[in-house]
CSV table of C-alpha atoms in Angstrom, one decimal:
chain,number,residue,atom,x,y,z
A,205,MET,CA,199.6,146.6,147.5
A,206,ILE,CA,203.1,145.8,147.6
A,207,GLU,CA,206.2,147.4,148.4
A,208,PRO,CA,209.5,147.2,147.4
A,209,ARG,CA,212.6,148.2,148.4
A,210,VAL,CA,214.5,147.1,145.3
A,211,LYS,CA,217.6,146.4,144.5
A,212,ARG,CA,220.0,147.1,141.8
A,213,HIS,CA,220.3,144.8,139.1
A,214,PHE,CA,216.6,143.7,139.7
A,215,GLU,CA,214.8,147.2,138.7
A,216,HIS,CA,213.4,145.2,136.0
A,217,LEU,CA,211.8,142.9,137.7
A,218,ALA,CA,210.3,145.4,139.6
A,219,GLN,CA,208.9,147.4,136.8
A,220,ARG,CA,207.2,144.5,135.3
A,221,VAL,CA,205.8,143.3,138.6
A,222,PHE,CA,204.6,146.4,140.7
A,223,ASN,CA,202.9,150.4,140.4
A,224,VAL,CA,201.6,148.2,136.6
A,225,PRO,CA,198.7,147.3,135.9
A,226,LEU,CA,198.5,142.7,135.6
A,227,MET,CA,196.0,140.8,134.0
A,228,ILE,CA,196.8,137.9,136.2
A,229,GLU,CA,194.8,136.2,139.4
A,230,GLU,CA,196.0,137.5,142.3
A,231,THR,CA,197.0,134.3,144.7
A,232,LYS,CA,199.6,133.7,141.8
A,233,ALA,CA,200.6,137.9,141.9
A,234,GLU,CA,201.4,136.9,145.4
A,235,MET,CA,203.5,134.2,144.9
A,236,ILE,CA,205.9,136.2,142.6
A,237,ALA,CA,206.1,138.3,145.2
A,238,ALA,CA,207.0,135.3,146.9
A,239,ALA,CA,209.4,134.1,145.2
A,240,LEU,CA,211.2,137.1,144.4
A,241,GLN,CA,211.3,138.9,147.8
A,242,SER,CA,215.0,137.5,148.7
A,243,ARG,CA,215.9,139.2,145.6
A,244,LEU,CA,214.2,142.6,145.8
A,245,GLY,CA,214.1,143.4,149.3
A,246,ILE,CA,210.8,143.1,149.9
A,247,PHE,CA,209.8,142.9,153.8
A,248,GLN,CA,205.9,142.2,153.5
A,249,VAL,CA,202.5,142.3,151.3
A,250,SER,CA,199.5,144.3,152.0
A,251,ARG,CA,196.8,141.6,150.8
A,252,ILE,CA,193.6,143.2,149.3
A,253,ASP,CA,191.5,141.7,152.0
A,254,GLY,CA,194.0,143.9,154.3
A,255,THR,CA,196.0,141.0,156.2
A,256,VAL,CA,200.1,141.5,155.9
A,257,LEU,CA,202.4,138.7,154.3
A,258,GLY,CA,205.5,138.9,156.2
A,259,ALA,CA,208.9,136.9,155.3
A,260,ASN,CA,207.9,133.6,156.7
A,261,GLU,CA,205.0,133.4,155.6
A,262,MET,CA,205.6,135.1,152.2
A,263,GLN,CA,209.2,132.1,152.3
A,264,ALA,CA,206.1,129.4,152.5
A,265,LEU,CA,203.8,130.8,150.2
A,266,ALA,CA,207.5,131.3,147.2
A,267,GLY,CA,207.7,126.6,148.1
A,268,ASP,CA,203.3,126.7,148.1
A,269,ALA,CA,204.5,128.5,144.3
A,270,ARG,CA,206.4,125.8,143.2
A,271,ARG,CA,203.4,122.7,144.0
A,272,SER,CA,200.7,124.8,142.1
A,273,TRP,CA,201.7,124.0,139.6
A,274,GLY,CA,202.0,120.5,140.0
A,275,ASP,CA,203.5,117.4,140.7
A,276,ASN,CA,205.0,116.9,136.5
A,277,TRP,CA,206.7,120.3,137.6
A,278,LYS,CA,210.2,120.6,136.5
A,279,PRO,CA,213.3,123.3,137.1
A,280,TYR,CA,214.0,122.8,133.6
A,281,ARG,CA,212.4,123.5,130.1
A,282,THR,CA,211.6,120.2,128.1
A,283,ASP,CA,211.6,119.7,124.1
A,284,GLY,CA,209.8,116.5,123.4
A,285,GLN,CA,212.2,114.2,124.9
A,286,VAL,CA,215.1,116.4,125.8
A,287,ALA,CA,215.9,118.5,128.8
A,288,VAL,CA,217.0,121.9,127.9
A,289,ILE,CA,219.6,123.7,130.0
A,290,GLU,CA,220.1,127.1,129.9
A,291,VAL,CA,224.0,128.6,130.5
A,292,ASP,CA,223.7,132.3,130.2
A,293,GLY,CA,225.3,135.5,130.9
A,294,THR,CA,228.1,136.0,133.4
A,295,LEU,CA,228.8,132.1,135.8
A,296,VAL,CA,228.3,132.4,139.4
A,297,HIS,CA,228.9,130.2,142.2
A,298,LYS,CA,225.8,130.1,144.7
A,299,PHE,CA,224.2,132.1,142.7
A,300,GLY,CA,220.3,130.2,144.6
A,301,TRP,CA,218.4,130.8,141.6
A,302,LEU,CA,217.3,127.5,139.0
A,303,ASP,CA,216.9,129.9,135.9
A,304,PRO,CA,219.2,132.6,134.5
A,305,ILE,CA,218.3,136.1,135.8
A,306,SER,CA,219.6,140.1,135.2
A,307,GLY,CA,222.1,138.5,133.4
A,308,MET,CA,223.9,136.0,136.0
A,309,THR,CA,223.5,131.9,136.1
A,310,GLY,CA,224.7,130.1,138.8
A,311,TYR,CA,226.7,127.2,139.4
A,312,ASP,CA,223.8,125.5,141.9
A,313,GLY,CA,220.6,126.3,139.5
A,314,ILE,CA,222.8,124.7,137.3
A,315,ALA,CA,224.0,121.6,139.2
A,316,LYS,CA,220.1,121.1,140.4
A,317,LYS,CA,218.7,120.7,137.0
A,318,LEU,CA,220.9,118.7,136.0
A,319,ARG,CA,220.9,115.7,139.0
A,320,ALA,CA,216.7,116.4,137.9
A,321,ALA,CA,217.2,115.7,134.5
A,322,MET,CA,218.9,112.5,135.2
A,323,LYS,CA,216.4,110.8,138.0
A,324,ASP,CA,213.7,112.1,134.9
A,325,ASP,CA,212.6,108.9,133.0
A,326,ASP,CA,211.2,110.7,130.3
A,327,VAL,CA,214.5,113.2,129.8
A,328,LYS,CA,216.5,111.4,127.5
A,329,ALA,CA,219.2,113.4,126.7
A,330,ILE,CA,220.0,116.8,127.8
A,331,TRP,CA,220.8,119.6,125.6
A,332,PHE,CA,223.1,122.9,127.2
A,333,ASP,CA,222.6,126.2,125.8
A,334,ILE,CA,225.7,127.7,126.2
A,335,ASP,CA,225.7,131.8,125.6
A,336,SER,CA,228.1,132.6,128.6
A,337,PRO,CA,231.5,134.3,128.8
A,338,GLY,CA,232.5,133.0,131.4
A,339,GLY,CA,232.2,134.1,135.1
A,340,GLU,CA,233.7,132.5,138.0
A,341,THR,CA,236.6,129.8,139.7
A,342,ALA,CA,234.3,129.3,142.3
A,343,GLY,CA,232.4,126.2,141.8
A,344,VAL,CA,233.3,125.4,138.2
A,345,PHE,CA,234.9,122.8,138.7
A,346,GLN,CA,232.7,120.7,141.0
A,347,LEU,CA,229.7,121.1,138.1
A,348,ALA,CA,232.1,121.0,134.9
A,349,GLU,CA,233.6,116.4,136.6
A,350,LEU,CA,229.5,116.4,137.6
A,351,ILE,CA,228.6,116.8,133.9
A,352,ALA,CA,231.3,114.7,132.5
A,353,LEU,CA,230.4,111.9,135.3
A,354,ASN,CA,227.1,112.0,133.6
A,355,THR,CA,227.6,112.2,129.7
A,356,LYS,CA,226.8,109.0,128.2
A,357,SER,CA,230.4,108.1,127.3
A,358,GLU,CA,229.8,107.5,131.1
A,359,GLY,CA,226.7,105.3,130.6
A,360,GLY,CA,224.7,108.1,131.7
A,361,LYS,CA,222.6,110.2,129.3
A,362,PRO,CA,223.5,112.4,125.8
A,363,ILE,CA,224.8,115.8,127.2
A,364,TRP,CA,225.1,117.9,124.1
A,365,ALA,CA,226.6,121.2,124.2
A,366,TYR,CA,225.6,124.3,122.1
A,367,VAL,CA,227.6,127.7,121.8
A,368,ASN,CA,224.7,130.3,121.1
A,369,GLU,CA,226.8,132.2,120.7
A,370,GLN,CA,229.9,132.7,123.0
A,371,ALA,CA,232.0,130.0,125.3
A,372,CYS,CA,234.5,131.0,126.9
A,373,SER,CA,236.1,130.8,130.0
A,374,ALA,CA,234.5,128.6,132.3
A,375,ALA,CA,231.8,128.5,130.1
A,376,TYR,CA,233.5,126.9,127.3
A,377,ALA,CA,235.0,124.3,130.7
A,378,LEU,CA,230.8,123.6,131.2
A,379,ALA,CA,231.1,123.0,127.5
A,380,SER,CA,234.1,121.2,127.3
A,381,VAL,CA,233.3,118.0,129.1
A,382,CYS,CA,230.1,117.1,127.2
A,383,ASP,CA,229.3,114.4,124.5
A,384,LYS,CA,229.6,117.0,120.8
A,385,ILE,CA,230.0,120.4,121.4
A,386,TYR,CA,228.0,121.9,118.0
A,387,ALA,CA,228.3,125.8,116.9
A,388,PRO,CA,227.5,128.2,114.2
A,389,VAL,CA,229.6,129.8,112.2
A,390,ASP,CA,229.5,132.9,113.8
A,391,ALA,CA,230.1,131.6,117.4
A,392,ILE,CA,233.6,132.2,120.1
A,393,ALA,CA,234.9,129.8,122.1
A,394,GLY,CA,238.2,128.9,123.9
A,395,SER,CA,239.7,131.4,126.3
A,396,ILE,CA,240.9,128.5,128.5
A,397,GLY,CA,243.2,130.3,130.7
A,398,CYS,CA,243.0,132.6,134.3
A,399,TYR,CA,243.5,135.7,135.6
A,400,CYS,CA,243.6,137.7,138.6
A,401,MET,CA,243.1,142.0,139.2
A,402,HIS,CA,244.6,143.3,141.7
A,403,VAL,CA,243.7,147.0,142.4
A,404,ASP,CA,246.4,150.1,143.5
A,405,PHE,CA,244.9,153.1,144.5
A,406,THR,CA,248.0,153.9,145.9
A,407,ALA,CA,249.3,157.0,144.1
A,408,ALA,CA,245.3,158.0,144.2
A,409,LEU,CA,244.6,158.4,147.9
A,410,ASP,CA,248.5,159.6,148.0
A,411,GLU,CA,246.8,162.6,145.3
A,412,ALA,CA,244.2,162.7,148.0
A,413,GLY,CA,246.1,163.9,150.5
A,414,ILE,CA,245.4,160.4,152.3
A,415,LYS,CA,247.4,157.4,154.3
A,416,VAL,CA,246.5,154.3,155.0
A,417,THR,CA,248.4,152.0,157.8
A,418,MET,CA,247.5,148.7,157.8
A,419,ILE,CA,248.4,147.5,161.7
A,420,ARG,CA,249.1,143.6,160.5
A,421,SER,CA,249.5,140.9,163.8
A,422,GLY,CA,251.3,138.2,161.1
A,423,GLU,CA,253.8,139.2,158.2
A,424,ARG,CA,252.1,137.7,155.5
A,425,LYS,CA,247.9,139.4,156.6
A,426,ALA,CA,246.2,141.1,154.6
A,427,ARG,CA,248.5,141.7,152.1
A,428,GLY,CA,247.5,142.1,148.4
A,429,ASN,CA,245.2,144.9,149.8
A,430,ALA,CA,244.0,147.8,147.6
A,431,TYR,CA,245.8,150.3,150.0
A,432,GLU,CA,249.5,149.0,149.8
A,433,PRO,CA,251.7,148.2,146.9
A,434,LEU,CA,251.6,144.6,145.5
A,435,GLU,CA,255.3,143.4,146.7
A,436,ASP,CA,257.1,140.3,145.1
A,437,THR,CA,256.1,137.3,147.4
A,438,THR,CA,252.2,138.5,146.7
A,439,LEU,CA,253.1,138.7,143.2
A,440,ALA,CA,254.3,135.1,142.7
A,441,LYS,CA,251.4,134.3,145.0
A,442,LEU,CA,249.0,134.9,143.0
A,443,GLN,CA,250.8,134.2,139.5
A,444,ALA,CA,251.2,130.9,141.4
A,445,TRP,CA,247.2,131.0,141.6
A,446,VAL,CA,246.5,131.5,138.1
A,447,ASP,CA,249.1,129.5,137.3
A,448,ASP,CA,247.8,126.3,138.9
A,449,THR,CA,244.0,126.8,137.4
A,450,ARG,CA,245.2,127.1,134.5
A,451,GLU,CA,246.3,124.0,134.2
A,452,ARG,CA,243.4,122.4,135.6
A,453,PHE,CA,241.3,124.3,133.2
A,454,ALA,CA,243.9,122.6,130.4
A,455,ARG,CA,243.8,118.9,131.8
A,456,LEU,CA,240.0,119.4,131.9
A,457,VAL,CA,239.5,120.4,128.4
A,458,ALA,CA,241.8,118.0,127.3
A,459,GLN,CA,240.3,115.0,128.6
A,460,GLY,CA,237.2,115.8,127.9
A,461,ARG,CA,238.0,116.8,123.9
A,462,ARG,CA,240.0,114.1,124.5
A,463,GLN,CA,243.4,116.1,123.2
A,464,THR,CA,246.7,116.4,124.8
A,465,PHE,CA,247.4,119.1,127.2
A,466,LYS,CA,250.5,120.2,125.5
A,467,SER,CA,248.0,121.3,122.3
A,468,ILE,CA,245.7,122.7,124.9
A,469,MET,CA,247.9,124.9,126.9
A,470,ALA,CA,249.2,126.2,123.2
A,471,THR,CA,246.0,128.2,123.0
A,472,GLU,CA,247.8,130.7,124.7
A,473,ALA,CA,244.4,131.1,126.6
A,474,ASP,CA,243.2,132.9,123.4
A,475,TRP,CA,239.3,133.0,121.8
A,476,PHE,CA,238.5,131.4,118.4
A,477,GLN,CA,236.2,132.2,116.4
A,478,ALA,CA,233.9,128.9,115.2
A,479,GLY,CA,236.0,127.8,112.0
A,480,GLU,CA,239.4,127.9,113.9
A,481,ALA,CA,237.8,126.4,117.3
A,482,GLN,CA,236.9,123.6,115.2
A,483,ARG,CA,240.2,123.3,113.1
A,484,LEU,CA,241.7,123.3,117.2
A,485,GLY,CA,239.8,120.8,117.9
A,486,LEU,CA,237.7,122.7,120.9
A,487,ILE,CA,234.0,122.0,119.1
A,488,ASP,CA,232.8,119.5,116.9
A,489,ASP,CA,231.0,121.1,114.1
A,490,LEU,CA,229.6,124.1,112.7
A,491,MET,CA,226.1,123.6,112.0
A,492,SER,CA,222.5,125.8,112.9
A,493,GLU,CA,220.7,125.3,116.0
A,494,GLU,CA,218.0,123.4,114.5
A,495,ASP,CA,220.6,121.3,112.6
A,496,ALA,CA,222.5,120.2,115.3
A,497,TRP,CA,218.9,120.4,117.6
A,498,ASP,CA,217.5,117.0,114.5
A,499,LYS,CA,221.5,115.4,114.8
A,500,LEU,CA,220.4,114.6,118.1
A,501,LEU,CA,217.0,113.9,118.2
A,502,ARG,CA,218.7,110.8,115.3
A,503,SER,CA,220.8,110.4,117.8
A,504,ILE,CA,218.2,108.8,121.1
A,505,SER,CA,216.4,107.4,117.7
A,506,ARG,CA,218.7,105.8,116.4
A,507,SER,CA,219.9,104.4,120.3
A,508,ARG,CA,216.3,103.0,121.6
């Protein structure tokens, strides 16, 4: 019997794994629980024979789960000679999870898959299947640089992106450095910009009769907190930060899409439907996923 303490956002996983009949061999079920233990807050697993697995044993068992899949296990799905890497949902820096889950994908997971695919002699091309509104700034530029350095144009393998059906903000940053970008007519892409949100609770605190006093050592310590009005110096600092990030983003896209920095900045961080995105040079062509896939396969065949 498995007794989890379920963390929010993973309840749907627990409902499918725990306290329901499973048609799976018991040791495999234990491996699944071990692999999910850090995400679901499972501290121990009571086995059928009465023994108990603690956190350390589950970590070891999670490692065994991967090995049990065989020496040919790959961290990505392959279709013929193409490695398919999903970029799905909100993108975050250090998710520590290879596959998209609970509406999030980690930059670290994408990077691990990309590095493995580049070393895989059976993989002749890489297909990024993108459906994401973007996410964290932290980590995105490093991953975009890694992708750019491994493209066919840089002497690596062909890396194509398919917008299926959204590639905005950080997701577009990753797409923009690929060799090719294709999309269906209903896709949206772009949003080449950055923003920062500041929350000011002072009015709500006043209404509730709560007074917060900040005691700081160092004039700039804890400036921009939610319990004081945002003063001009901090506002200017935050504005400069987002402006710098937007410019870095625009230069990345300009280089990847062979556009001018001025033309990318002129988009004013707007998002565009596929036809307009193509006109602006943000994507290469409009076509179905099947047609784009066939185009990639023909490209691989010609390069042999």
